[in-house]
CSV table of C-alpha atoms in Angstrom, one decimal:
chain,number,residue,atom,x,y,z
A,1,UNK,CA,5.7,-3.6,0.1
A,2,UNK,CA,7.3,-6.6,0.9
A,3,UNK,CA,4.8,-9.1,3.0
A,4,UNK,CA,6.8,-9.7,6.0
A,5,UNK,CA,7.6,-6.2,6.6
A,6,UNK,CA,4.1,-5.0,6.0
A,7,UNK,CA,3.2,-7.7,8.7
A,8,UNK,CA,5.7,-7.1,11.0
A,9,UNK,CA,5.2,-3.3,10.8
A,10,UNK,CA,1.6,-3.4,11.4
A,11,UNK,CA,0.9,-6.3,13.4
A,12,UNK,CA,1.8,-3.9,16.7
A,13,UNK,CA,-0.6,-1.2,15.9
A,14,UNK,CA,-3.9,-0.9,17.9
A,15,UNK,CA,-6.8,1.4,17.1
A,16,UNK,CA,-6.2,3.5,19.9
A,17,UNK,CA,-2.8,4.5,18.2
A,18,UNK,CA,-4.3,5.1,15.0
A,19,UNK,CA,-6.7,7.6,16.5
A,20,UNK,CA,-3.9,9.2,18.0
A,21,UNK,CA,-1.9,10.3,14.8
A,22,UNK,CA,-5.4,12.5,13.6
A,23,UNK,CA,-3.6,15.8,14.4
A,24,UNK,CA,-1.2,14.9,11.8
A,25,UNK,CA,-4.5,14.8,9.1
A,26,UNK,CA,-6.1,17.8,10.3
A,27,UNK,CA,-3.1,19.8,11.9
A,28,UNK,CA,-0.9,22.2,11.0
A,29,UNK,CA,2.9,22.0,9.0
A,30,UNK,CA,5.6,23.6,8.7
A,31,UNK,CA,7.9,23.3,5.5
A,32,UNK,CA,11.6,21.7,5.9
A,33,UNK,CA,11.9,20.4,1.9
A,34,UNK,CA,14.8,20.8,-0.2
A,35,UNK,CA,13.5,24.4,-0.4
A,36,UNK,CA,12.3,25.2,2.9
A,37,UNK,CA,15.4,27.0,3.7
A,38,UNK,CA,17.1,23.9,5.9
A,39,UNK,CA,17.4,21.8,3.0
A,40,UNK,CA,16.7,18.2,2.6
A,41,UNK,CA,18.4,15.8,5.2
A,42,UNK,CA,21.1,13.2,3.9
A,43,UNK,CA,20.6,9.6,4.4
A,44,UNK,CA,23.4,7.3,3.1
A,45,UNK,CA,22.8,3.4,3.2
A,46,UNK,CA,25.0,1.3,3.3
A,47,UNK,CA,25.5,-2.5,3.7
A,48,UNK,CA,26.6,-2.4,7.3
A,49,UNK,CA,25.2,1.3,8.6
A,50,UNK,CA,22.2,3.5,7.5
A,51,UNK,CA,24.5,7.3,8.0
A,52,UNK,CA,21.4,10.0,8.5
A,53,UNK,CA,23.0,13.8,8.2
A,54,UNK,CA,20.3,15.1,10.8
A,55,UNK,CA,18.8,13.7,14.2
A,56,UNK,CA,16.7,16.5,14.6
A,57,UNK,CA,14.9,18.6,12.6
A,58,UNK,CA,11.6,20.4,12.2
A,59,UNK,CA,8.1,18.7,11.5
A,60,UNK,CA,6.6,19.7,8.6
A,61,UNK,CA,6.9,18.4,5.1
A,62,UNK,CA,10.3,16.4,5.1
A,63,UNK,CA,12.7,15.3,2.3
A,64,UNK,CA,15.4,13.1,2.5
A,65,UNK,CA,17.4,12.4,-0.2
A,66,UNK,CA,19.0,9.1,-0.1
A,67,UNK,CA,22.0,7.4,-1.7
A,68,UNK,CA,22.8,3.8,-1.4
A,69,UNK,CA,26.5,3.5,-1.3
A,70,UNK,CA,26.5,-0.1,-0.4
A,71,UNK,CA,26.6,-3.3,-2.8
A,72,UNK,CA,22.5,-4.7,-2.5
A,73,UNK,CA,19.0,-3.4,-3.2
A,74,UNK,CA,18.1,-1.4,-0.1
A,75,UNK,CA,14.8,0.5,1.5
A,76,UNK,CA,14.7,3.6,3.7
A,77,UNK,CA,11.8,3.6,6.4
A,78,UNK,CA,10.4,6.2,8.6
A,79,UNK,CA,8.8,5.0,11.4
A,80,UNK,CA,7.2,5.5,14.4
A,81,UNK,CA,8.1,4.4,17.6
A,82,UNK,CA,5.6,1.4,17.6
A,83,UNK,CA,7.1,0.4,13.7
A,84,UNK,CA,4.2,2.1,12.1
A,85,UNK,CA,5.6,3.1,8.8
A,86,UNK,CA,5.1,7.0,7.8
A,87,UNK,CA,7.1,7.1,4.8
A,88,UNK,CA,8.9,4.6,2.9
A,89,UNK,CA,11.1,4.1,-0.6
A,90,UNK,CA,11.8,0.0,-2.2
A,91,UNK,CA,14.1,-1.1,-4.4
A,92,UNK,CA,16.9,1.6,-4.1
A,93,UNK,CA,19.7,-0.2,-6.1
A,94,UNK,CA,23.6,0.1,-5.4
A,95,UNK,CA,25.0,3.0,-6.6
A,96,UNK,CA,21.6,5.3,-7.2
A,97,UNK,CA,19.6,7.7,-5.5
A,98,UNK,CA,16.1,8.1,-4.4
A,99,UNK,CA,14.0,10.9,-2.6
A,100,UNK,CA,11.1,10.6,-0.1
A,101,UNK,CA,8.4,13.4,0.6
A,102,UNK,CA,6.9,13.0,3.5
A,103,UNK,CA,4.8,15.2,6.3
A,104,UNK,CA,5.7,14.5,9.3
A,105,UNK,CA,4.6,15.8,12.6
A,106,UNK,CA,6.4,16.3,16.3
A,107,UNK,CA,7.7,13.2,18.0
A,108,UNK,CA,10.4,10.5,18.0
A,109,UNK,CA,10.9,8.2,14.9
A,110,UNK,CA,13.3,5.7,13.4
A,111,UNK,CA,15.0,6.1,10.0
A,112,UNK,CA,15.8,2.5,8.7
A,113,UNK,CA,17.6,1.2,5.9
A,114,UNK,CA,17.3,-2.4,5.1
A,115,UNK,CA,20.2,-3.8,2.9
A,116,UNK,CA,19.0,-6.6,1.2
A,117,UNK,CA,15.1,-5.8,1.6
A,118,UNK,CA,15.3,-8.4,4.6
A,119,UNK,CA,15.1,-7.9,8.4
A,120,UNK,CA,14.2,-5.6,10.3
A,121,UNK,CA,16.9,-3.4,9.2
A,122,UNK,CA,20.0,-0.7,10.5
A,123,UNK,CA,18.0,2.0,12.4
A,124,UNK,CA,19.1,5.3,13.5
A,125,UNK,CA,16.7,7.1,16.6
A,126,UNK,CA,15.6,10.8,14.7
A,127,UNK,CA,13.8,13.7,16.7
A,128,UNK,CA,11.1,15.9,15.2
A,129,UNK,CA,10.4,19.2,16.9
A,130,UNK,CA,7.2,21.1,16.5
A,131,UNK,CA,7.8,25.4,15.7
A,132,UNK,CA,5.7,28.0,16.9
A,133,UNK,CA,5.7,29.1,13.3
A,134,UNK,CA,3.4,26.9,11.2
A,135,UNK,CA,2.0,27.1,7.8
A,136,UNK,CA,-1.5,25.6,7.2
A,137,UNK,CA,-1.8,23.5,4.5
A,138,UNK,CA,-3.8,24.8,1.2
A,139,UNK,CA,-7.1,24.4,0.7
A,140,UNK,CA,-6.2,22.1,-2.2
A,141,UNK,CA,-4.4,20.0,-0.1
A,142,UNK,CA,-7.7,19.6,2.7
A,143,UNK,CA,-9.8,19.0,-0.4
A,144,UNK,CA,-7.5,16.2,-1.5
A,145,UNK,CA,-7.3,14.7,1.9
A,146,UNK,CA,-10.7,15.3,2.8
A,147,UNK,CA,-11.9,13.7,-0.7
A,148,UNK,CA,-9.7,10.4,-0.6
A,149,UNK,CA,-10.9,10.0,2.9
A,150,UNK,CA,-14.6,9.7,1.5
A,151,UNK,CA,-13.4,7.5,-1.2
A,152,UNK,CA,-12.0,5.1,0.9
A,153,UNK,CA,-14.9,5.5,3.0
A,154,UNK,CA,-17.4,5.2,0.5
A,155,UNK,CA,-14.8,1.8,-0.9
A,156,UNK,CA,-15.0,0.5,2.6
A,157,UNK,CA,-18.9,0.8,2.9
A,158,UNK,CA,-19.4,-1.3,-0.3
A,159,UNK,CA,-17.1,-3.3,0.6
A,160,UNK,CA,-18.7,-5.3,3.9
A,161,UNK,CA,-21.9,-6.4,1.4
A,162,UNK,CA,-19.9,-8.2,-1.0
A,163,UNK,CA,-17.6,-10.1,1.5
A,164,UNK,CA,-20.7,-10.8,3.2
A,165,UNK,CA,-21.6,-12.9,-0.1
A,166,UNK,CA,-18.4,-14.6,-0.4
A,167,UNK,CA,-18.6,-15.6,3.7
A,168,UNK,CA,-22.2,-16.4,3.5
A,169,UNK,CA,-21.2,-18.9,0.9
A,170,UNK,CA,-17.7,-20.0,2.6
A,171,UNK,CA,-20.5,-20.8,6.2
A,172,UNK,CA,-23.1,-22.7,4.0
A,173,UNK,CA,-19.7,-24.6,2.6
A,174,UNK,CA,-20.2,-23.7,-0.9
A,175,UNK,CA,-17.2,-24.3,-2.0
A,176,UNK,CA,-18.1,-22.8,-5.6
A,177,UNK,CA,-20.5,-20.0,-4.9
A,178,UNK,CA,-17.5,-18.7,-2.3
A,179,UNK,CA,-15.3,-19.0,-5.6
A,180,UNK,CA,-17.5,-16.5,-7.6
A,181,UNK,CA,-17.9,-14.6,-4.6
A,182,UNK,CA,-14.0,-13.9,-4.2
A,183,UNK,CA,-12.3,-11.6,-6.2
A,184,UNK,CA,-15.4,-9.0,-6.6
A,185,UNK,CA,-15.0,-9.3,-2.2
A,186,UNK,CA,-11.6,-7.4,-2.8
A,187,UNK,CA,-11.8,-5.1,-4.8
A,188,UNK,CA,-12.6,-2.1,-2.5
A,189,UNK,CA,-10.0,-3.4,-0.2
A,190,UNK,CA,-7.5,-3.0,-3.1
A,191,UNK,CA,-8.6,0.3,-4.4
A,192,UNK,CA,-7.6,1.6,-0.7
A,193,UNK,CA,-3.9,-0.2,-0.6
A,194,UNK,CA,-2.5,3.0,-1.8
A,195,UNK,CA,-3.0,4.4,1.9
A,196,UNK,CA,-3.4,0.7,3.7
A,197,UNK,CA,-0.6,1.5,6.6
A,198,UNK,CA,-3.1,3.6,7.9
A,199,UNK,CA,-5.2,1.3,9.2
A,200,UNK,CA,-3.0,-0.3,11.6
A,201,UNK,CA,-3.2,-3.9,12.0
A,202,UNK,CA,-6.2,-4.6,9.7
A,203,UNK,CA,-3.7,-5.8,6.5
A,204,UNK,CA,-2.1,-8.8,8.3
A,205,UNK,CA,-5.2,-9.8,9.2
A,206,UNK,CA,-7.1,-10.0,6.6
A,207,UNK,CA,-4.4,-9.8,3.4
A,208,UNK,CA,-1.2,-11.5,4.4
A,209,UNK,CA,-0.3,-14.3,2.3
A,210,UNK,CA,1.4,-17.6,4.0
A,211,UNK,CA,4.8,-16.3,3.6
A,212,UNK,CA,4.4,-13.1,4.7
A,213,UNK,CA,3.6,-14.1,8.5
A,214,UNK,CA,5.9,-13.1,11.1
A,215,UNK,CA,8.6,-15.6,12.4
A,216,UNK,CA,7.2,-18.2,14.6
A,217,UNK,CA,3.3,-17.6,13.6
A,218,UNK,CA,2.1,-21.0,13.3
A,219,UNK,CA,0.1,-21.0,9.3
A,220,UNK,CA,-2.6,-23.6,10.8
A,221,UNK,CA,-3.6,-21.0,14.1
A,222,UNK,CA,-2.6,-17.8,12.8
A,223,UNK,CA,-3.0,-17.5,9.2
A,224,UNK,CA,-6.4,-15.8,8.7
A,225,UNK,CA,-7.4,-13.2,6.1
A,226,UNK,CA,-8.6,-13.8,2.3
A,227,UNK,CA,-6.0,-15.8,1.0
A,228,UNK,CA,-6.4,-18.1,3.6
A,229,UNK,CA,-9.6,-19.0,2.2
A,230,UNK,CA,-8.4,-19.0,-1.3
A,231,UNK,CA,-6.1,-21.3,-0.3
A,232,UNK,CA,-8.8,-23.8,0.9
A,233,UNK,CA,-11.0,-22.8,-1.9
A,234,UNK,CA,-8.9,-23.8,-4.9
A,235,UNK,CA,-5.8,-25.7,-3.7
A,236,UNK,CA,-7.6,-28.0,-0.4
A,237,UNK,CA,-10.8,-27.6,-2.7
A,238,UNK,CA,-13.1,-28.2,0.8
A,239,UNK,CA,-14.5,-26.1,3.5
A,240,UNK,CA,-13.9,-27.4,7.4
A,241,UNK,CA,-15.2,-25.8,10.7
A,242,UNK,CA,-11.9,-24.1,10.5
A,243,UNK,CA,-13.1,-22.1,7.3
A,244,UNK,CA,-16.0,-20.9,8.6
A,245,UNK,CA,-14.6,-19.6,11.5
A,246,UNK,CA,-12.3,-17.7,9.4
A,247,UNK,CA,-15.4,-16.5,7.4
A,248,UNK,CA,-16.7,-14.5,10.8
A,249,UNK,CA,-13.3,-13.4,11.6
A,250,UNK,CA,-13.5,-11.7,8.2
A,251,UNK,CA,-17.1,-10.0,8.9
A,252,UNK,CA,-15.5,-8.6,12.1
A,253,UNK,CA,-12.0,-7.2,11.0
A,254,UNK,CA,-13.0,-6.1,7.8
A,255,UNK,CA,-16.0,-4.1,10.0
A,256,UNK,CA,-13.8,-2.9,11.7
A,257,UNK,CA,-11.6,-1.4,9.2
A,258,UNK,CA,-14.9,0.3,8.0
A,259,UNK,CA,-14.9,2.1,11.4
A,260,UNK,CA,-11.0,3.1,11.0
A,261,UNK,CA,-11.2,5.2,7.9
A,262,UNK,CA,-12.4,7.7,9.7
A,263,UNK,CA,-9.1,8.7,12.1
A,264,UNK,CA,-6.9,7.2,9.2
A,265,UNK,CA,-3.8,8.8,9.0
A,266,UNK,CA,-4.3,10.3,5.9
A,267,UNK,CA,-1.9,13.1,4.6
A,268,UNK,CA,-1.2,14.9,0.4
A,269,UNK,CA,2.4,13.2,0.9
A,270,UNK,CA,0.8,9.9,1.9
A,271,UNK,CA,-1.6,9.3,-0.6
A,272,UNK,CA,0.9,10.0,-3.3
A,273,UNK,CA,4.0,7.9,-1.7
A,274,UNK,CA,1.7,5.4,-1.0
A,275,UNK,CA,0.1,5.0,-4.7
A,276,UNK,CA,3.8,5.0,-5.9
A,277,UNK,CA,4.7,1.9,-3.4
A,278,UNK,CA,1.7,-0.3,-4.3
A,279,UNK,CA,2.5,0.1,-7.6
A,280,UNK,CA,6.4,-0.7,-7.7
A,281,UNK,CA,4.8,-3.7,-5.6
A,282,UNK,CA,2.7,-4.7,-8.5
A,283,UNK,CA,5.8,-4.4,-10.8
A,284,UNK,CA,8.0,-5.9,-8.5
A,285,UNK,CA,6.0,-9.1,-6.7
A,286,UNK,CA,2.5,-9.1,-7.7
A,287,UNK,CA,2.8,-8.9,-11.3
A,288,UNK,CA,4.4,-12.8,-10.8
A,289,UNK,CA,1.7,-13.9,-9.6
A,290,UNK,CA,2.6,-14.2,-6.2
A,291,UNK,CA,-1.1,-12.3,-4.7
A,292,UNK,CA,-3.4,-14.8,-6.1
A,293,UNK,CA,-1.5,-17.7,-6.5
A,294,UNK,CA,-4.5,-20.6,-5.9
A,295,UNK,CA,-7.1,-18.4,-7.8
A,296,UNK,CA,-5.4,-16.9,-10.5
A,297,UNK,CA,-7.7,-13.5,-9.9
A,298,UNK,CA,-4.9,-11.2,-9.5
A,299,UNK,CA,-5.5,-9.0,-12.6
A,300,UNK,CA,-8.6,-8.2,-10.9
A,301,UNK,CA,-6.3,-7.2,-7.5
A,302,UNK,CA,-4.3,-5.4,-10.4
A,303,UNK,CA,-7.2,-3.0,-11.8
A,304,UNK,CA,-8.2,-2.3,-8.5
A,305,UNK,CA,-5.1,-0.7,-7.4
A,306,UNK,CA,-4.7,1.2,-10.5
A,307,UNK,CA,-8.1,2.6,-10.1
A,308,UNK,CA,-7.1,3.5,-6.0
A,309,UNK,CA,-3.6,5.2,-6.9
A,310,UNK,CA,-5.1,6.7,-9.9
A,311,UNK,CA,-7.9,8.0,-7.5
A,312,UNK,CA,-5.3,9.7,-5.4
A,313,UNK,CA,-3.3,11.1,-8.2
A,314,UNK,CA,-6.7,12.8,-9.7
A,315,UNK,CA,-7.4,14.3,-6.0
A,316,UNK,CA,-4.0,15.7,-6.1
A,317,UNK,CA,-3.7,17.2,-9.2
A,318,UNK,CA,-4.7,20.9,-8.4
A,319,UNK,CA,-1.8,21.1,-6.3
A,320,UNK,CA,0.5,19.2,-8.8
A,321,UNK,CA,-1.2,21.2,-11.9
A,322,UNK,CA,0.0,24.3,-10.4
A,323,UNK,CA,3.8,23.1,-9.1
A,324,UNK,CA,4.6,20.7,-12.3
A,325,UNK,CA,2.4,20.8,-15.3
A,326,UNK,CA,4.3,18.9,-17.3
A,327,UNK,CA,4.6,15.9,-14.0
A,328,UNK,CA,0.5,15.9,-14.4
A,329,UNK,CA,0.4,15.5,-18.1
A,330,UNK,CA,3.4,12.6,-18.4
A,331,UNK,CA,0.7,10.9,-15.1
A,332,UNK,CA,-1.8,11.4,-17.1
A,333,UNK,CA,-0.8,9.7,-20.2
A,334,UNK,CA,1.0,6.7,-18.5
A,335,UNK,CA,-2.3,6.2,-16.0
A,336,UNK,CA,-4.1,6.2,-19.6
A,337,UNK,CA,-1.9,3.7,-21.0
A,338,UNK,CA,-1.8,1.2,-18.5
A,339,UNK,CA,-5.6,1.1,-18.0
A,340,UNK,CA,-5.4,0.8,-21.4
A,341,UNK,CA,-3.7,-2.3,-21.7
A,342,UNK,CA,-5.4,-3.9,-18.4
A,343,UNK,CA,-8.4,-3.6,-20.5
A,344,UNK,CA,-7.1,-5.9,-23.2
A,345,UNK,CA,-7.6,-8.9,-20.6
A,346,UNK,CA,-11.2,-7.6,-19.6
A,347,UNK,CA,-14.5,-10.3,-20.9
A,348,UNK,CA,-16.5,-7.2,-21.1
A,349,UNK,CA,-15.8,-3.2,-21.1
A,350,UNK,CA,-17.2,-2.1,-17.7
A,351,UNK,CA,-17.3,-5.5,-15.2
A,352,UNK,CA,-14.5,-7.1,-13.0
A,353,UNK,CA,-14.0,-10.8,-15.0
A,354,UNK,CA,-10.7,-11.0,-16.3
A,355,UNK,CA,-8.5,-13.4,-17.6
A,356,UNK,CA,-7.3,-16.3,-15.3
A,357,UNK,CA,-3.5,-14.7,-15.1
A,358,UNK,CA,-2.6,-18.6,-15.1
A,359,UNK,CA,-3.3,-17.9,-19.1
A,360,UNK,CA,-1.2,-14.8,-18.7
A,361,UNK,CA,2.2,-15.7,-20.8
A,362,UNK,CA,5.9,-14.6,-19.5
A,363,UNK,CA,6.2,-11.8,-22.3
A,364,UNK,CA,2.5,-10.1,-21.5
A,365,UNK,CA,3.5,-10.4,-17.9
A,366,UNK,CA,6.7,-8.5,-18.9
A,367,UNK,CA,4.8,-6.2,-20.6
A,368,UNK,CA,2.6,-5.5,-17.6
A,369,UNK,CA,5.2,-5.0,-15.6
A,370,UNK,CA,7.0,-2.6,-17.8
A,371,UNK,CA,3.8,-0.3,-18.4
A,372,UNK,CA,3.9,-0.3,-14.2
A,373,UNK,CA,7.1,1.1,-13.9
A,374,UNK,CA,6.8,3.4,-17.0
A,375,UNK,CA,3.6,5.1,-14.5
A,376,UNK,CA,5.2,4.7,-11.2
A,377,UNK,CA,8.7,6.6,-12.3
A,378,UNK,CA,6.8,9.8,-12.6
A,379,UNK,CA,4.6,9.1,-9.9
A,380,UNK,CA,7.4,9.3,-7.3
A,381,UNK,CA,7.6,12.5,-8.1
A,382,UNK,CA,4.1,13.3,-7.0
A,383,UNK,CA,5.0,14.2,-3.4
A,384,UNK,CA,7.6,16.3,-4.1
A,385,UNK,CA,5.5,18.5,-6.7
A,386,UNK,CA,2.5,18.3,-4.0
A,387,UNK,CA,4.6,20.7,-1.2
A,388,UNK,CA,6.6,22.5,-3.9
C-alpha cells in the first residue's frame, strides 16, 4: 500500500476498536459471491465518481467486481466507518478490471475509489445487513485463521528480543552495533505485513517512512518508528537524546503490538488479499528501493514478506486444493521461483545477510520485480478460490 494512505487509514484506529471487530474472526458468514445467488456487486470508477451497483447487501463473503472506466490508475477501498481498511485492490489501470474477495460482517462502510492513487478518494456510504440464515465457516478455514494467528503470534514474540538488541545499542549510542542490530529487528514485523491493517495504528508508528506521514505531521516531532532511526543511523551517522527516546518508544509500541495479535482481525479472505497487496507493493514501490533507502537492507524486508504471504498461502491451501487445483500448483511454482531467485543475493543458504541492494543493478531490480508480479497475478485469485 501506498505510505500515506496506510498512515492516514490507520493512524485513527485505537485498540479498543480492534477488539471490537473479533466477531468477525470467530463469527459466523453468510455467502453473497458471484455465486451466492445475489451475485457480485458492480463498482465502476471513474475519474470524477466511484458508481457502486448496491448500497446494501448481505454480510458474508463479498465480491465486487470492479471496472475502471476513467483515464488513471485507480484503487477500490472498503472501509470502516473509522477508515480502517477491510478489503482493498492497487493499481487498477484505465480500461481493466479487477475483483476483490472479501468477508465482511454487519455494519456501515465506505466503498472508495481513488483515481490517481492520491487523496483520500470519491466515497460512496454502503450498508451491510446481518441474515438469520448463516453458514459457518469450514473447519479448513478456522484452522487457517487459527494457524496464521499463532504464526504471527509466535513472529511477534521473537520479535521484541531482537529489537531489544538494536535499541539497547541505539540507548548506549552505538551507532554501529544499532546498524548490525537493524535489519534482523524487522524481520518478524515483515513476515506479518501481509495482515498488518489489523493492528490498527501500530504501522505508522513504528514503519512509516518520512513521506508517508500525514499532512501537517511535523518529521522532527512526529516521525518515529524504524526508519527514523535508520535515518539517523546511516544518513545523520550520530545518535542524540532524541534517538534514544525513539529507542523506548519502539520497546513500547512494538510491545504492544505483541498484545494485539490476539483480537487481530484476522479472516481466510484477509490473509490472502492481504499477501497479494504486500506483494504488488514490493513490485510496485519497494522493489525501488524506496523501504530502506539509508540502509540498503531491503532485500532482507523483501524475503521476509515472501516468507509471511507464502505462510498464508500454505495455511490456505486445503481450502484452495479443493476449489482450484490448478490455482495451488501455478502458487506453488511461482512462490518456488521467486524464493529461488531471492536466494541468489543470500551470503549464506539459511541466514538473513544479503546483498546491499545499493549493489543491486537496474536490470536485476527489473527482474525482481517481474518474478513479483509473475506470483502475485495468481495470488489474487486466492480469495476467490478460498469461498468458492
Amino acid at each position: 500500500m501506498e505510505p500515506r494512505m496506510r498512515a492516514v487509514r490507520l493512524s485513527v484506529v485505537t485498540a479498543a476498536a480492534t477488539a471490537a471487530t473479533l466477531a468477525a474472526v470467530t463469527g459466523c458468514a453468510q455467502k453473497s459471491d458471484a455465486k451466492g445467488g445475489e451475485g457480485a456487486i458492480q463498482v465502476i470508477a471513474k475519474d470524477d465518481s466511484c458508481e457502486v451497483a448496491k448500497k446494501d447487501f448481505p454480510a458474508g463473503h463479498v465480491t465486487l467486481n470492479v471496472e475502471n472506466r476513467g483515464g488513471k490508475v485507480t484503487e477500490v477501498y472498503v472501509l470502516y466507518p473509522d477508515d480502517r481498511i477491510v478489503a482493498e485492490r492497487e493499481n487498477i489501470g484505465p480500461g481493466t478490471k479487477a475483483t476483490i474477495t472479501a468477508e465482511i460482517k454487519a455494519g456501515d462502510y465506505e466503498i472508495a475509489c481513488k483515481p490517481g492513487m492520491k487523496g483520500d478518494g470519491i466515497r460512496q456510504k454502503v450498508t451491510v445487513t446481518g441474515g438469520k440464515a448463516t453458514a459457518k465457516r469450514s473447519p479448513e478455514m478456522d484452522a487457517a485463521v487459527a494457524g496464521y494467528r499463532q504464526y504471527v503470534q509466535a513472529q511477534a514474540d521473537e520479535t521484541l528480543p531482537k529489537v531489544k538488541v538494536f535499541t539497547d545499542a541505539v540507548r548506549a549510542g552505538d551507532v554501529e552495533a544499532a546498524k548490525k542490530a537493524y535489519a534482523e529487528s524487522r524481520i518478524g514485523w515483515e513476515r506479518t505485513e501481509p495482515v498488518a491493517e489489523s493492528f490498527g495504528d501500530i504501522d505508522p508508528k513504528v514503519d512509516v517512512r518520512e513521506d508517508g506521514l500525514e499532512a501537517g505531521q511535523d518529521p522532527v516531532k512526529d516521525w518515529t518508528g524504524w526508519h527514523r532511526l535508520e535515518k539517523a543511523l546511516w544518513q545523520d551517522k550520530k545518535i542524540g537524546d532524541r534517538e534514544k527516546q525513539l529507542a523506548d518508544l519502539l520497546d513500547k509500541d512494538l510491545a504492544d503490538w505483541v498484545k494485539r495479535v490476539g483480537t487481530a482481525d484476522i479472516t481466510p479472505t484477509s490473509m490472502a488479499n492481504g499477501a497479494k497487496e504486500l506483494l504488488d507493493e514490493v513490485a510496485t514501490g519497494k522493489v525501488t528501493g524506496e523501504e530502506e533507502r539509508y540502509s540498503h537492507t531491503d532485500l532482507v524486508d523483501f524475503k521476509g514478506n515472501v516468507e509471511g504471504a507464502q505462510k498464508s498461502f500454505d495455511l490456505l491451501k486445503p481450502v484452495a486444493q479443493k476449489n482450484d487445483p490448478a490455482l495451488v500448483t501455478e502458487l506453488d511454482k511461482q512462490f518456488g521461483a521467486l524464493n529461488e531467485l531471492l536466494d541468489t543475493y543470500r551470503a549464506d543458504k539459511t541466514g538473513y545477510a544479503f546483498t546491499s541492494y545499493e549493489k543491486v543493478s537496474k536490470e536485476q531490480r527489473k527482474e525482481l520485480s517481474d518474478a513479483v508480479n509473475a506470483l502475485a497475478e495468481p495470488l489474487s485469485k486466492l480469495a476467490a478460490a478460498v469461498v468458492k
